[in-house]
XYZ file of C-alpha atoms in Angstrom:
568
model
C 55.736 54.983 134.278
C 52.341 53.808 135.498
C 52.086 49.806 134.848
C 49.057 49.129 132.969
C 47.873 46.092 131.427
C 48.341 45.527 127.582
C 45.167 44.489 125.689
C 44.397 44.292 122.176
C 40.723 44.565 121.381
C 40.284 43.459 117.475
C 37.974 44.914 115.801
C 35.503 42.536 113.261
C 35.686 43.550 109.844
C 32.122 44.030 108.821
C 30.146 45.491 105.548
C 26.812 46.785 106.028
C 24.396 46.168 103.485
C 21.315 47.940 105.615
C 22.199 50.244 107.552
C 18.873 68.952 121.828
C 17.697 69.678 124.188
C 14.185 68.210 124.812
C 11.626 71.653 125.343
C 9.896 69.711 127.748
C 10.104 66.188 129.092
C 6.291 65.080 128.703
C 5.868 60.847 130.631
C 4.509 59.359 127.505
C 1.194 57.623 127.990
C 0.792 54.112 129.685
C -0.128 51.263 127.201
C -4.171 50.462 127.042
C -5.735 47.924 128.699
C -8.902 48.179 125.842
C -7.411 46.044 123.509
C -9.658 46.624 119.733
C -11.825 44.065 118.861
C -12.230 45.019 115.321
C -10.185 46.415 112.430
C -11.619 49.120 112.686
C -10.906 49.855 115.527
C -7.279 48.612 115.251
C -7.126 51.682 112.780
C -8.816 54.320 115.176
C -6.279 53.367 117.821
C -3.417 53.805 114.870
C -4.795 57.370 113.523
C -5.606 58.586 116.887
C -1.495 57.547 118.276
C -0.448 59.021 115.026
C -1.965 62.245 115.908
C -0.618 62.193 119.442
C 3.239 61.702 117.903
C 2.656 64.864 116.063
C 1.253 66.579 119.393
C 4.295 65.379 121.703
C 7.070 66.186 118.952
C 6.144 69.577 119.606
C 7.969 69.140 123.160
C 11.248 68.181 121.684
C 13.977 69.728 119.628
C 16.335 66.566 118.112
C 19.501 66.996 116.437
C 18.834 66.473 112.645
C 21.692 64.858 110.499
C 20.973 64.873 106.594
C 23.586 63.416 104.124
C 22.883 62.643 100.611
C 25.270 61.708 98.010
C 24.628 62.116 94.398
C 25.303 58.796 92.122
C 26.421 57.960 88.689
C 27.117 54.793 86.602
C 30.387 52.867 87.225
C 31.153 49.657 85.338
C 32.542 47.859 87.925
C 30.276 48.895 90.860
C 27.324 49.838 89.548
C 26.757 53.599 90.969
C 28.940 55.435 92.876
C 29.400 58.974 94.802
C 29.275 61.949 93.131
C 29.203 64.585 94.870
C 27.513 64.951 98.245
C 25.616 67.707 100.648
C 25.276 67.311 104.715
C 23.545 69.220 106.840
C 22.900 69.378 110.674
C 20.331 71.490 112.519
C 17.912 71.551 115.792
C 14.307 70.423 114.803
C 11.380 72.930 115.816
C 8.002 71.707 116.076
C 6.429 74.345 117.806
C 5.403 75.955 114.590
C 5.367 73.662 112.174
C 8.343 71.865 110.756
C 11.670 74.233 110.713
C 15.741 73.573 111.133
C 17.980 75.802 112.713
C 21.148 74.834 110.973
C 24.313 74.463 113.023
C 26.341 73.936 109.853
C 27.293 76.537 106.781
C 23.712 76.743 105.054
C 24.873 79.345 102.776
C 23.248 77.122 99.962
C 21.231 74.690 101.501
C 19.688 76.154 104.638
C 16.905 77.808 102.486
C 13.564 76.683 103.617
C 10.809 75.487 101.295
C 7.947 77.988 100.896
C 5.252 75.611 98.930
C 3.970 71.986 100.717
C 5.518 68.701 102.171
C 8.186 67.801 100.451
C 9.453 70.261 98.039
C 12.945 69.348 98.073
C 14.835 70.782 95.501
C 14.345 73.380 93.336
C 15.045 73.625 89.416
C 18.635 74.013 90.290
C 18.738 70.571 92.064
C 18.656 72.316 95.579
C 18.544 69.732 98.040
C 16.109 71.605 100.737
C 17.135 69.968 104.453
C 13.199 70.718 106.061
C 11.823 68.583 103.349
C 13.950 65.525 104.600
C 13.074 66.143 107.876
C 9.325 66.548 106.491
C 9.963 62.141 105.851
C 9.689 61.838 109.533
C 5.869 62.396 109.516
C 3.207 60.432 106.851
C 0.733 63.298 106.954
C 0.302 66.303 109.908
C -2.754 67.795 107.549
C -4.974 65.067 108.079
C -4.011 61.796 108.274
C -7.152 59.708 108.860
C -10.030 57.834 106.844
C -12.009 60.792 105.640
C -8.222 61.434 103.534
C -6.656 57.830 103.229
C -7.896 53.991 102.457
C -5.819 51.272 104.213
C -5.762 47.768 103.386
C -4.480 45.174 105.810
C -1.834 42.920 104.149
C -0.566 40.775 106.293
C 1.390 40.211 109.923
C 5.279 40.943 109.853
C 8.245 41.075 112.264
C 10.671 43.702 112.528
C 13.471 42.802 114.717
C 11.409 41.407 117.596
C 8.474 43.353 116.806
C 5.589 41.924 115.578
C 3.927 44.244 113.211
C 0.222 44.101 111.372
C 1.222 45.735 107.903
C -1.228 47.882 106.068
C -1.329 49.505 102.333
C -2.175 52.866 103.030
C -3.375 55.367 99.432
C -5.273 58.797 99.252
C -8.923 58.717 99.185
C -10.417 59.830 95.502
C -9.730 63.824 94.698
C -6.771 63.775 97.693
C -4.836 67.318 97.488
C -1.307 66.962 96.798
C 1.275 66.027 99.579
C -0.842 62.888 100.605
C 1.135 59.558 101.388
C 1.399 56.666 99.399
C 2.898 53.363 100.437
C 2.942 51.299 103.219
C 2.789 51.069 107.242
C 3.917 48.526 109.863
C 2.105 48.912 113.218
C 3.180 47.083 116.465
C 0.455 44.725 117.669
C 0.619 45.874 121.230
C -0.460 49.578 121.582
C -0.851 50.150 117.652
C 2.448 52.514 117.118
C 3.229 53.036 113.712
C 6.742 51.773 113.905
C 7.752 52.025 109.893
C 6.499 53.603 106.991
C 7.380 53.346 103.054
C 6.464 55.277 100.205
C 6.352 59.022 98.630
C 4.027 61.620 99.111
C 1.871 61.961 95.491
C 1.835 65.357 93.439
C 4.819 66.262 91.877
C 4.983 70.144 90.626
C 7.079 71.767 88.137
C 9.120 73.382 90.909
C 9.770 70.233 92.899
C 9.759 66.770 93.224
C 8.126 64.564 96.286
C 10.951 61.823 96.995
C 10.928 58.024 97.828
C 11.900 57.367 101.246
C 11.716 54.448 104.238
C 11.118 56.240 107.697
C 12.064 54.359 111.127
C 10.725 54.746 114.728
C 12.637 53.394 117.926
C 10.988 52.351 121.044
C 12.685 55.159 123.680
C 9.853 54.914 126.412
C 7.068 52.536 127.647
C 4.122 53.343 124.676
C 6.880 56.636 123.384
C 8.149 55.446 119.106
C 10.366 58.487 118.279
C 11.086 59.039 114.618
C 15.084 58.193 114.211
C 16.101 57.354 110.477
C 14.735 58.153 107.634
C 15.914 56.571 104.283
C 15.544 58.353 100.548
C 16.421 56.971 97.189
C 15.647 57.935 93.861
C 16.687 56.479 90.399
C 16.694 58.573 87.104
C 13.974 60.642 88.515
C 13.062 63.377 85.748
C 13.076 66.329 86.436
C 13.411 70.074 84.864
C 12.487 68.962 81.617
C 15.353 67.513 80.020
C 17.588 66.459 83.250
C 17.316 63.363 85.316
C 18.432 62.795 89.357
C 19.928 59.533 91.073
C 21.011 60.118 94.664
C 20.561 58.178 98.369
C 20.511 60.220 101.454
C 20.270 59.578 105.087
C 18.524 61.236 107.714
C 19.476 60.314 111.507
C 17.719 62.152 114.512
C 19.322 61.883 118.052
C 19.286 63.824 121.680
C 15.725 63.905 122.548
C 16.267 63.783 126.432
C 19.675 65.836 126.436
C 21.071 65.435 129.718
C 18.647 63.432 131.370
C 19.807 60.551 131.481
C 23.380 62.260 132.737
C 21.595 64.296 135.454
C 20.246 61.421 136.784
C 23.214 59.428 137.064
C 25.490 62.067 138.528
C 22.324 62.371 140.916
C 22.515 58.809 141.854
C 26.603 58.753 142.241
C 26.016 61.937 144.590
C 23.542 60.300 146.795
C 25.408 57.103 147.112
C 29.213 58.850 147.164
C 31.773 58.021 149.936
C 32.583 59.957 153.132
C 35.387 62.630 152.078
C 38.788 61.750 154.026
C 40.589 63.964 155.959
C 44.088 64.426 154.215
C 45.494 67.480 156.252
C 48.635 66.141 156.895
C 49.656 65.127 153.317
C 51.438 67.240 150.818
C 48.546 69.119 149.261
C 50.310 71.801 147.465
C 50.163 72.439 144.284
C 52.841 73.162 142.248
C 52.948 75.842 138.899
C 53.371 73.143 136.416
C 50.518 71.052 138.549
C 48.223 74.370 138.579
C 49.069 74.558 134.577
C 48.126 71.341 133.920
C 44.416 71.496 135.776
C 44.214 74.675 134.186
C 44.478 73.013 130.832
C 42.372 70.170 131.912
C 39.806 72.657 133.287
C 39.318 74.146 129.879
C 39.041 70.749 128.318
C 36.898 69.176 130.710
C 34.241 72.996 129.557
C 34.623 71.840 125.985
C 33.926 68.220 126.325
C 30.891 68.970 128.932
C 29.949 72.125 126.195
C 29.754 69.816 123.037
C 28.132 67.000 125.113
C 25.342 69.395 126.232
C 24.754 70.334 122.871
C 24.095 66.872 121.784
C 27.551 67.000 119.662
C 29.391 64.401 121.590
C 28.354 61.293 123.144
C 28.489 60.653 126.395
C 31.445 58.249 127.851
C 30.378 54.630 127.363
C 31.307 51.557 125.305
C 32.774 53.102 121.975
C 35.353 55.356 123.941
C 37.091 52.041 125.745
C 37.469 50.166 122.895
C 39.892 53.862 121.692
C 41.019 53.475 124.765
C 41.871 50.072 124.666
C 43.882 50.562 121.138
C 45.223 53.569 122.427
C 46.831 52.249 125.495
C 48.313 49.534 123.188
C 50.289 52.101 121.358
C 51.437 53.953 124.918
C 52.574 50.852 126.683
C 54.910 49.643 123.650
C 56.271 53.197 122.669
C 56.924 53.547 126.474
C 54.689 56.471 126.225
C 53.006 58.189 129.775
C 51.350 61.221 130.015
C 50.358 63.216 131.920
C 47.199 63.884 132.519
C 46.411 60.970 131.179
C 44.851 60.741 126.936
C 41.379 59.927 126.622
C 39.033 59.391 123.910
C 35.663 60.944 122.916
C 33.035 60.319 119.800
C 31.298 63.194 118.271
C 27.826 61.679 117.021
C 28.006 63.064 113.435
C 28.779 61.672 110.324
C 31.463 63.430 108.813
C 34.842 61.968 108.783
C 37.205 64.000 110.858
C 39.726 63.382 114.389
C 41.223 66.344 116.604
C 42.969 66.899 120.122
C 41.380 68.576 122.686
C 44.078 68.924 125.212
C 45.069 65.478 126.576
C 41.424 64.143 124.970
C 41.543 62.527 121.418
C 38.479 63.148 119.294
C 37.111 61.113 116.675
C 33.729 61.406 114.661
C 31.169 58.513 115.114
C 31.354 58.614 110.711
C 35.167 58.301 111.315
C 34.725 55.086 113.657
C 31.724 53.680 110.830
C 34.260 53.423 107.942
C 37.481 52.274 109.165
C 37.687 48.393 108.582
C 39.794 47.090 110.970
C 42.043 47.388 114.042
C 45.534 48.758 112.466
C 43.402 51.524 110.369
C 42.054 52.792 113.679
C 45.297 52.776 115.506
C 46.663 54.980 112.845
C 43.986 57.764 113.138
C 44.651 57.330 117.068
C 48.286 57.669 116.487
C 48.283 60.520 114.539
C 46.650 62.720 117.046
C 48.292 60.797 119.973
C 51.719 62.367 118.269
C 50.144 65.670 118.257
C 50.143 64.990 121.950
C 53.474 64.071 122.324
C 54.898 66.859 120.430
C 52.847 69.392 122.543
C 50.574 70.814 119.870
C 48.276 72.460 122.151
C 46.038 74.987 121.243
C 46.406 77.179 123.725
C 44.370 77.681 127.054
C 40.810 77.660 125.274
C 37.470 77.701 127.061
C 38.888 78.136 130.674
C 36.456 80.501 131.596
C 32.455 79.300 131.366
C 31.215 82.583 130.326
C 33.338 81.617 127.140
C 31.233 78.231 126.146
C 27.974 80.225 126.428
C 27.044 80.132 123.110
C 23.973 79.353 121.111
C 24.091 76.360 119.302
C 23.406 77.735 115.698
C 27.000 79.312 115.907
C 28.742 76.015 117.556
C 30.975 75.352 114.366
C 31.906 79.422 114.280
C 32.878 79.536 118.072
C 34.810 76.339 118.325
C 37.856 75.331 116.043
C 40.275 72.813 116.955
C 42.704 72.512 113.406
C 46.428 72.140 113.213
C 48.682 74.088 111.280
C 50.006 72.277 107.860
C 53.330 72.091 109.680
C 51.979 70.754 112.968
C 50.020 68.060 110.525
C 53.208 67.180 109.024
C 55.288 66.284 112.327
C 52.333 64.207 113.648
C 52.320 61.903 110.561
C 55.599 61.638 110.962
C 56.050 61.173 114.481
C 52.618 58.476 114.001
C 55.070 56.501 111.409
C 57.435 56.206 114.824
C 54.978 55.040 116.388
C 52.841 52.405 114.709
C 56.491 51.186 113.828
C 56.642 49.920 117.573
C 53.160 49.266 118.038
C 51.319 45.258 117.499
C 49.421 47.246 114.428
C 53.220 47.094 112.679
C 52.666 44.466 110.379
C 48.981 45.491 109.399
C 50.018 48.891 107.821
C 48.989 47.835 104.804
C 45.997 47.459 105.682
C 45.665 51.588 106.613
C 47.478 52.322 103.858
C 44.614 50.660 102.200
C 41.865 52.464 103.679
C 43.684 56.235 102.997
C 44.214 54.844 99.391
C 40.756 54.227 99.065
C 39.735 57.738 100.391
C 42.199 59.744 98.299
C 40.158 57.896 95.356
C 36.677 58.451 96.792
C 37.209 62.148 98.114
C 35.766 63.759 95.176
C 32.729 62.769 94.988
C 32.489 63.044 98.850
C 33.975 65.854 99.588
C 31.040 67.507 102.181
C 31.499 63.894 104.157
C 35.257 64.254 104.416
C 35.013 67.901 105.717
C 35.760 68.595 108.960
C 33.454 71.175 111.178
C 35.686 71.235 114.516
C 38.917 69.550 113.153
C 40.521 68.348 110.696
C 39.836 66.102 107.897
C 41.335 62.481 107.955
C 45.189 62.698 107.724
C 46.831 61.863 104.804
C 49.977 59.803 105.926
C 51.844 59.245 102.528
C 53.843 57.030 104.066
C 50.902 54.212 105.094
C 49.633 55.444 101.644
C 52.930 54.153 100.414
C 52.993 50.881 102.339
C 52.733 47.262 100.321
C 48.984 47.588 99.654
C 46.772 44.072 99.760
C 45.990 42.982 96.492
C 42.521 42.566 96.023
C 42.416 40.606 93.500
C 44.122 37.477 95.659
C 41.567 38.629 98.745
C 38.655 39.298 97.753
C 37.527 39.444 101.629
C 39.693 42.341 102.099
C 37.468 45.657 102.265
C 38.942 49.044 102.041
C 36.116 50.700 104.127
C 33.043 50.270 105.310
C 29.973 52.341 104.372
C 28.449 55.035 106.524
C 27.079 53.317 109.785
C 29.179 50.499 109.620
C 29.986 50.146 112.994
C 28.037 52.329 115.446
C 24.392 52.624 116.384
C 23.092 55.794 118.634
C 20.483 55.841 121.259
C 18.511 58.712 120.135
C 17.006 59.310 123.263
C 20.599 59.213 125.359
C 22.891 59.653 122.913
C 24.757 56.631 124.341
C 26.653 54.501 121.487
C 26.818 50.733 120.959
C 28.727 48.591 118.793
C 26.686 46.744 116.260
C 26.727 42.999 116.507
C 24.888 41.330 113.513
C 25.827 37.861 111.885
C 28.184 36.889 108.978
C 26.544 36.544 106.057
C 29.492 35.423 103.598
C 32.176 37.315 101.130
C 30.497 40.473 99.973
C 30.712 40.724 95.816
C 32.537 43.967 94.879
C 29.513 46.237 94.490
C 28.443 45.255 97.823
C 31.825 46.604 99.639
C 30.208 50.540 99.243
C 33.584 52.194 100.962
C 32.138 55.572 102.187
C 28.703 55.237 100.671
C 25.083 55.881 101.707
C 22.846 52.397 102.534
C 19.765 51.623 103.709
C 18.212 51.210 107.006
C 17.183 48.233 108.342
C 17.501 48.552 112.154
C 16.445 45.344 114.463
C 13.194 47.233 116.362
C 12.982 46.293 120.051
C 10.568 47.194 122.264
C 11.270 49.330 125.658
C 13.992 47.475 127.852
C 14.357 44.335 125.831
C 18.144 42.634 125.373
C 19.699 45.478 123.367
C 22.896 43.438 122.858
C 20.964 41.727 119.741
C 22.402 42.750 116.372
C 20.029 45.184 114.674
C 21.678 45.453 110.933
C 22.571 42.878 108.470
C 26.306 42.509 107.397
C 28.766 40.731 106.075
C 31.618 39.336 108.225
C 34.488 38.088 105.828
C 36.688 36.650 108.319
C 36.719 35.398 111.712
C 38.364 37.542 114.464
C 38.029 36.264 117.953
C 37.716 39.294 120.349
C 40.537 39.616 122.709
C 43.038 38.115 121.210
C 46.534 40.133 119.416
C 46.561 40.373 115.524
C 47.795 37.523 114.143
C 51.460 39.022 112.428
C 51.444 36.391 109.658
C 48.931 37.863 108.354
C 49.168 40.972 105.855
């Protein structure tokens, strides 16, 4: 066995309470030396960099993520999930605004025929263009001769200091026109936020609330990257009223650029090749098997990454690693090649083996509330593993991953059999048993319990497209659950984007590192729901190691340092 060092990296429980391949790589435009003298000339600079985001969006084709979840009353919490929709699809500027799904749109992939924002029909048809559609304030004429603007007042976002305008439709506006508010940074005049609904509603459909976001990718470059919708009791088809939140995330602008470059850079600076003639070189079958197998996984991984799918390696996949070499080194566990761990970038809930790599989604990583409940997914499809589920020699050949993107979720399927599901949980048991996560169980337990309640009214976000869903262990299910009555501190799970914030330019993920901000009350603890945005804006190569969300930190954890075993 290979000696290797045993960490434990904990993770800190937190509860948020905010939370493609590019067509062409156009150098955005330098920042201007004329700085405006006047308002009105702040505003020409705005309108005229608002019209040049609609021109260079045409260039790119982002990965578009839509979940919305449907509410109703509870008691106890206020409104909860019930029932949910996700989508996923390229963007296509070129002609407009249009999705090509990558997901089942047998329902929802319909595209609106009428203006901005017709998003559901009388049948409550959630219409995924008309999110997207959020992304923009007005591509048919945003300017004075079609909008007043007010300035309010200066404002910070983040570290971005922002002149904040009131923005309504001139007199006898058509439909579709914008109504709310805009922040613009006080350096080149980006619009970096905007807030409101576009005015007109129809009989046929309805023109939605929503908060849209804009990150700083490039010198003078604000890409659209979240957009946030909410509605309350809306009325709608006469006698029927709507209450749902949805999030929109947008990601993989420069697809492989950043990774060209840096294999570029490793190539130019790479070592002399030694001269190894005289060692044993052969290879034996079992050897040839095993790179064979790799081979094929090494096509998917590179595949799915390509796609925009799956991050590329970086900060999120060592801390796995980290908890995943904790359970190896105490179950005296080596293989061979040896198990690492990617993140697919969606939001969906799901984990799966590919070969000797371990898979989980970036929604997966968001929810799970501590350490011990991540070790279990991990040792789940560790046993899978160790019991040599493989799929079989998949994807060795490259003609085989050449497939376009719209049928990515047809072509590729990773699930387990029932049966092969059943010996993993089972052999996982074995494992956590020897593992430093052995007296937290509980704490797992607690987090499938709270699933198994939640999963009907989120049954799209607990679907799995390449794998399968989150295992159901009964036996952590059946573990001495934490009472929450005596902690109120203890959270089940976290809501969506707990955890993990994307690069949508690179893909890369980071942990989010934001403040404590005290116990959360029990309608604030939102396991597996939808929340608002409020990302910390930056501009262009400033300290991203700032927290960009509020949350709430409940207890203390000091990184680094092994689970304390008195504690439940």
């Amino acid at each position: 066995m290979n000696m290797r060092t045993f960490k434990i990296y904990i993770f800190v429980l937190l509860l948020v309470a905010c939370a493609s391949t590019s067509v062409k790589a156009n150098t955005p435009p330098a920042p201007s030396t004329d700085q405006p003298l006047t308002m009105d000339q702040v505003l020409d600079r705005v309108i005229s960099n608002e019209q040049d985001l609609y021109d260079q969006m045409r260039n790119y084709s982002p990965l578009v993520e839509t979940y919305i979840q449907n509410l109703k009353a509870n008691k106890d919490l206020g409104e909860v999930p019930a029932g949910d929709k996700y989508f996923l699809g390229r963007a296509n500027f070129q002609n407009g605004i249009n999705l090509v799904p990558l997901t089942d749109t047998s329902s929802m992939g319909k595209k609106a025929v009428a203006s901005m924002g017709n998003f559901f029909s009388i049948g409550m048809q959630y219409l995924p263009d008309g999110f997207l559609q959020m992304i923009f304030i007005d591509t048919n004429g945003f300017g004075r001769q079609h909008y007043n603007f007010a300035f309010v007042r200066r404002d910070f976002l983040g570290e971005v200091r922002c002149l904040v305008f009131d923005v309504t439709p001139a007199e006898k506006a058509k439909s579709g026109r914008f109504t709310g508010r805009i922040w613009v940074e006080d350096q080149d005049y980006h619009i970096v936020r905007f807030n409101g609904e576009y005015n007109g509603h129809g009989h046929m459909s309805c023109y939605f609330h929503f908060d849209s976001w804009r990150t700083n990718v490039k010198p003078g470059l604000w890409m659209p990257t979240f957009v946030y919708s909410e509605e309350k009791n809306l009325q709608y088809d006469l006698m029927q009223k709507l209450s749902f939140k949805a999030q929109t995330r947008l990601w993989g602008y420069n697809l492989g650029g950043f990774s060209r470059e840096e294999e570029v850079s490793k190539i130019l600076v790479e070592t002399p090749v030694t001269d190894e003639t005289n060692t044993a070189n052969d290879i034996s079958p079992i050897q040839a098997q095993r790179l064979w197998d790799r081979q094929a996984e090494d096509n998917i991984t590179d595949r799915l990454e390509r796609i925009g799918l799956m991050a590329p390696k970086g900060e999120i996949d060592k801390v796995l690693e980290t908890v995943l070499n904790n359970l190896e080194v105490t179950n005296n566990i080596d293989p061979d090649p040896e198990v690492h761990c990617r993140v697919l970038m969606t939001s969906t809930l799901e984990s799966f083996t590919v070969g000797h790599t371990i898979v989980l989604s970036r929604g997966l990583v968001d929810v799970l509330p501590d350490e011990a409940s991540l070790a279990a997914m991990l040792a789940h499809e560790l046993s899978h593993v160790v019991l040599g589920h493989h799929l079989g020699p998949q994807y060795p050949f490259f003609d085989q991953l050449l497939v376009d993107d719209k049928d990515t979720f047809r072509h590729f399927g990773f699930a387990h059999t029932p049966k092969e599901e059943a010996a993993a949980n089972a052999k996982a048991m074995q494992i956590l048993g020897k593992s430093p996560y052995a007296n937290q169980l509980a704490n797992a337990g607690l987090f499938l319990q709270a699933l198994e309640v939640r999963q009907k009214g989120i049954p799209n976000l607990i679907s799995g497209h390449l794998g399968n869903r989150v295992p159901h262990i009964n036996d952590l299910k059946s573990a001495t659950p934490v009472d929450p009555k005596q902690n109120p501190q203890k959270i089940s799970a976290l809501p969506i984007g707990g955890r993990v914030k994307i690069d949508p330019w690179n893909n890369k993920l980071e942990l989010i590192k934001s403040k404590p901000v005290g116990t959360p009350a029990e309608h604030e603890k939102m396991a597996f729901e939808v929340t608002p945005f409020m990302p910390y804006l930056t501009c262009f190569g400033a300290d991203a190691a700032r927290p960009i969300t509020a949350s709430a930190t409940p207890e203390e954890v000091k990184l680094g340092e092994p689970p304390d075993p008195t504690k439940p």
